[in-house]
């Protein structure tokens, strides 16, 4: 039988950290919403349902005090950090999950791996998206084709005991980069350190200077 010493002093009992879906304590996000319209960030935004996690994020990466935001999820607190990149610990290739999804108002309409559909009802059937990478992007933009849905699960090297976080991206640039990331993780075949960053890319378009922010994962090597 375990010790029962905290029954007489419950206030001294170790506090169990609040977790939500997939045993996560929070999510890293590269954007937010302004009047219902998406906007990208150059420094990480972190959401969580645990006030202790939110306070720790502020102490590690700066930013204003945690605040509530409008969400249907359990991660009701958000922190706009001052960190454009954070050092993370990945468990291995299984830390990254990829799929292509055609989203509708009620959720996913179709899922695929780029060649075959992966949804329960249509699993194994040929993908309905165009074959070329450029045409896939155009179809996704029109709302008729699947778009990337990449999930990364990790811990923070600055505080590994804080718990697991998740980052989800629909970035087409990350689709290209993630191939080399997975190969590097497969070579290491175990826990690995990496940078998770937001990189600003500038380019000329019709004589106008434009820019966007893309997520970047830079694998450093095997974790000690």
Coordinates of C-alpha atoms in Angstrom, one line a residue:
X1 CA 0.0 0.0 0.0
X2 CA 1.3 3.5 -0.9
X3 CA 1.9 6.2 1.7
X4 CA -1.2 8.2 2.8
X5 CA 0.6 11.1 4.4
X6 CA -1.1 13.6 2.1
X7 CA -4.6 12.6 3.2
X8 CA -3.9 14.6 6.4
X9 CA -2.4 17.6 4.5
X10 CA -3.9 17.7 1.0
X11 CA -2.5 21.2 0.3
X12 CA 1.1 19.7 0.5
X13 CA 0.3 17.0 -2.0
X14 CA 2.2 17.1 -5.4
X15 CA 0.0 18.8 -7.9
X16 CA -0.8 16.7 -11.0
X17 CA -0.1 18.8 -14.1
X18 CA -3.2 19.4 -16.2
X19 CA -3.0 17.6 -19.6
X20 CA -5.3 17.4 -22.5
X21 CA -5.6 15.4 -25.8
X22 CA -2.7 13.0 -26.5
X23 CA -1.2 13.6 -23.0
X24 CA -0.1 17.1 -24.1
X25 CA 0.4 20.2 -21.9
X26 CA 0.2 22.7 -24.7
X27 CA 0.6 23.7 -28.3
X28 CA 3.0 25.9 -30.2
X29 CA 1.4 28.0 -32.8
X30 CA 2.8 30.1 -35.7
X31 CA -0.2 32.4 -36.0
X32 CA -3.4 33.8 -34.5
X33 CA -6.7 35.3 -35.6
X34 CA -7.5 39.0 -36.0
X35 CA -11.3 39.6 -36.4
X36 CA -11.7 36.1 -37.8
X37 CA -8.8 36.4 -40.3
X38 CA -5.6 34.4 -39.9
X39 CA -2.3 36.3 -39.3
X40 CA 1.2 34.9 -39.1
X41 CA 3.8 35.5 -36.3
X42 CA 7.5 35.8 -36.3
X43 CA 7.7 34.6 -32.6
X44 CA 6.0 31.6 -31.1
X45 CA 2.6 31.7 -29.6
X46 CA 1.9 29.0 -27.0
X47 CA -1.5 27.9 -25.8
X48 CA -2.2 25.7 -22.8
X49 CA -4.9 24.9 -20.2
X50 CA -2.5 24.8 -17.3
X51 CA -1.6 28.2 -15.7
X52 CA 1.7 26.8 -14.3
X53 CA 2.7 25.8 -17.9
X54 CA 1.8 29.3 -19.2
X55 CA 3.8 31.0 -16.4
X56 CA 6.8 28.7 -17.1
X57 CA 6.6 29.6 -20.8
X58 CA 6.7 33.3 -20.0
X59 CA 9.7 32.8 -17.7
X60 CA 11.6 30.8 -20.4
X61 CA 10.8 32.7 -23.5
X62 CA 9.5 36.1 -22.4
X63 CA 6.3 37.8 -23.5
X64 CA 3.3 39.3 -21.7
X65 CA 1.3 37.6 -19.0
X66 CA -0.9 34.7 -20.1
X67 CA -4.3 35.7 -21.3
X68 CA -7.5 33.8 -22.2
X69 CA -8.6 33.5 -25.8
X70 CA -11.7 32.3 -27.7
X71 CA -11.3 28.6 -28.3
X72 CA -13.4 25.4 -28.1
X73 CA -10.4 23.5 -27.0
X74 CA -9.0 22.9 -23.5
X75 CA -6.0 25.2 -24.1
X76 CA -7.7 28.3 -23.0
X77 CA -4.6 30.4 -22.1
X78 CA -2.2 31.9 -24.6
X79 CA 1.3 33.4 -24.4
X80 CA 2.8 35.5 -27.1
X81 CA 6.5 34.7 -26.6
X82 CA 9.6 36.7 -27.6
X83 CA 11.2 33.5 -29.0
X84 CA 11.5 33.0 -32.8
X85 CA 13.0 29.6 -32.2
X86 CA 13.1 27.1 -29.3
X87 CA 15.3 24.0 -28.8
X88 CA 13.3 20.8 -28.6
X89 CA 13.6 17.1 -27.9
X90 CA 12.1 14.7 -30.4
X91 CA 11.7 11.0 -29.5
X92 CA 12.5 9.9 -33.0
X93 CA 10.8 9.6 -36.4
X94 CA 7.5 8.8 -34.7
X95 CA 7.5 12.3 -33.3
X96 CA 6.3 13.6 -36.7
X97 CA 3.0 12.6 -38.3
X98 CA 1.9 13.6 -41.8
X99 CA -1.2 13.5 -43.8
X100 CA -3.1 15.4 -46.5
X101 CA -6.6 16.6 -45.6
X102 CA -9.5 18.3 -47.4
X103 CA -11.2 20.3 -44.7
X104 CA -14.9 21.3 -44.7
X105 CA -16.9 23.3 -42.2
X106 CA -17.8 20.2 -40.3
X107 CA -14.3 18.7 -40.3
X108 CA -12.3 16.5 -42.6
X109 CA -14.0 15.6 -45.9
X110 CA -11.1 13.5 -47.3
X111 CA -7.7 12.3 -46.1
X112 CA -4.9 10.9 -48.1
X113 CA -1.1 10.3 -48.1
X114 CA -0.7 11.9 -51.5
X115 CA -1.2 8.6 -53.4
X116 CA -4.0 6.7 -51.7
X117 CA -6.9 7.8 -49.5
X118 CA -6.5 7.0 -45.8
X119 CA -10.0 7.7 -44.4
X120 CA -11.9 4.7 -43.0
X121 CA -14.6 4.7 -45.7
X122 CA -12.3 5.2 -48.7
X123 CA -9.0 3.7 -47.4
X124 CA -6.9 2.4 -50.2
X125 CA -8.7 4.2 -53.0
X126 CA -6.6 6.4 -55.3
X127 CA -6.1 10.0 -54.1
X128 CA -8.4 12.4 -55.9
X129 CA -5.9 15.3 -55.7
X130 CA -3.8 16.3 -58.8
X131 CA -0.5 14.6 -59.3
X132 CA 1.9 17.5 -59.5
X133 CA 3.0 19.5 -56.5
X134 CA 2.0 22.9 -58.0
X135 CA -1.4 21.7 -59.0
X136 CA -1.9 20.2 -55.5
X137 CA -1.2 23.6 -54.0
X138 CA -3.7 25.3 -56.4
X139 CA -6.4 22.8 -55.7
X140 CA -5.9 23.2 -51.9
X141 CA -6.1 27.0 -52.4
X142 CA -9.4 26.6 -54.3
X143 CA -10.8 24.4 -51.5
X144 CA -11.1 21.3 -53.8
X145 CA -7.9 19.5 -52.8
X146 CA -6.2 18.3 -49.7
X147 CA -3.6 20.4 -47.9
X148 CA -0.8 19.3 -45.6
X149 CA -1.4 18.5 -42.0
X150 CA 1.9 18.0 -40.2
X151 CA 2.0 17.3 -36.5
X152 CA 5.2 17.5 -34.4
X153 CA 5.4 16.2 -30.8
X154 CA 8.2 17.3 -28.6
X155 CA 9.5 18.4 -25.2
X156 CA 11.4 21.6 -24.5
X157 CA 15.1 21.2 -23.8
X158 CA 14.9 24.2 -21.5
X159 CA 12.5 22.3 -19.2
X160 CA 12.0 18.7 -20.3
X161 CA 9.9 17.9 -17.2
X162 CA 7.3 20.5 -18.3
X163 CA 5.6 17.9 -20.5
X164 CA 4.9 17.2 -24.2
X165 CA 3.9 19.9 -26.7
X166 CA 2.5 19.8 -30.2
X167 CA 2.9 21.9 -33.2
X168 CA 0.6 21.5 -36.2
X169 CA 1.3 23.1 -39.6
X170 CA -0.3 23.2 -43.0
X171 CA 2.9 24.8 -44.6
X172 CA 3.7 23.6 -48.1
X173 CA 7.4 24.6 -47.5
X174 CA 7.5 22.3 -44.5
X175 CA 6.3 19.5 -46.6
X176 CA 9.5 19.7 -48.6
X177 CA 11.7 20.2 -45.6
X178 CA 10.2 17.5 -43.5
X179 CA 11.6 14.8 -45.9
X180 CA 15.2 15.6 -44.9
X181 CA 14.1 15.9 -41.2
X182 CA 12.6 12.4 -41.2
X183 CA 15.7 11.0 -42.9
X184 CA 17.9 12.6 -40.3
X185 CA 15.8 11.3 -37.4
X186 CA 15.8 7.8 -39.0
X187 CA 19.6 7.9 -39.1
X188 CA 19.8 8.9 -35.4
X189 CA 17.1 6.3 -34.6
X190 CA 16.4 7.6 -31.1
X191 CA 15.9 10.9 -29.2
X192 CA 17.3 13.9 -31.0
X193 CA 17.7 17.6 -30.3
X194 CA 16.4 20.1 -32.8
X195 CA 15.5 23.7 -33.3
X196 CA 11.9 24.6 -34.0
X197 CA 11.9 28.0 -35.5
X198 CA 9.9 30.6 -37.5
X199 CA 11.9 32.0 -40.5
X200 CA 10.9 35.1 -42.4
X201 CA 11.2 34.7 -46.2
X202 CA 11.2 37.8 -48.4
X203 CA 10.6 37.7 -52.2
X204 CA 9.7 39.9 -55.2
X205 CA 6.2 39.4 -56.7
X206 CA 5.3 41.6 -59.7
X207 CA 7.7 44.4 -58.6
X208 CA 6.4 44.3 -55.0
X209 CA 8.4 43.1 -52.0
X210 CA 6.5 40.5 -50.0
X211 CA 7.3 38.2 -47.2
X212 CA 5.9 35.3 -45.3
X213 CA 6.9 33.2 -42.2
X214 CA 7.6 29.6 -42.5
X215 CA 8.2 27.0 -39.8
X216 CA 11.6 25.3 -39.8
X217 CA 12.9 22.2 -38.0
X218 CA 16.7 21.9 -37.8
X219 CA 17.8 18.5 -36.4
X220 CA 21.0 19.0 -34.4
X221 CA 21.9 15.5 -33.5
X222 CA 21.4 12.7 -31.0
X223 CA 20.2 13.6 -27.5
X224 CA 22.5 12.8 -24.6

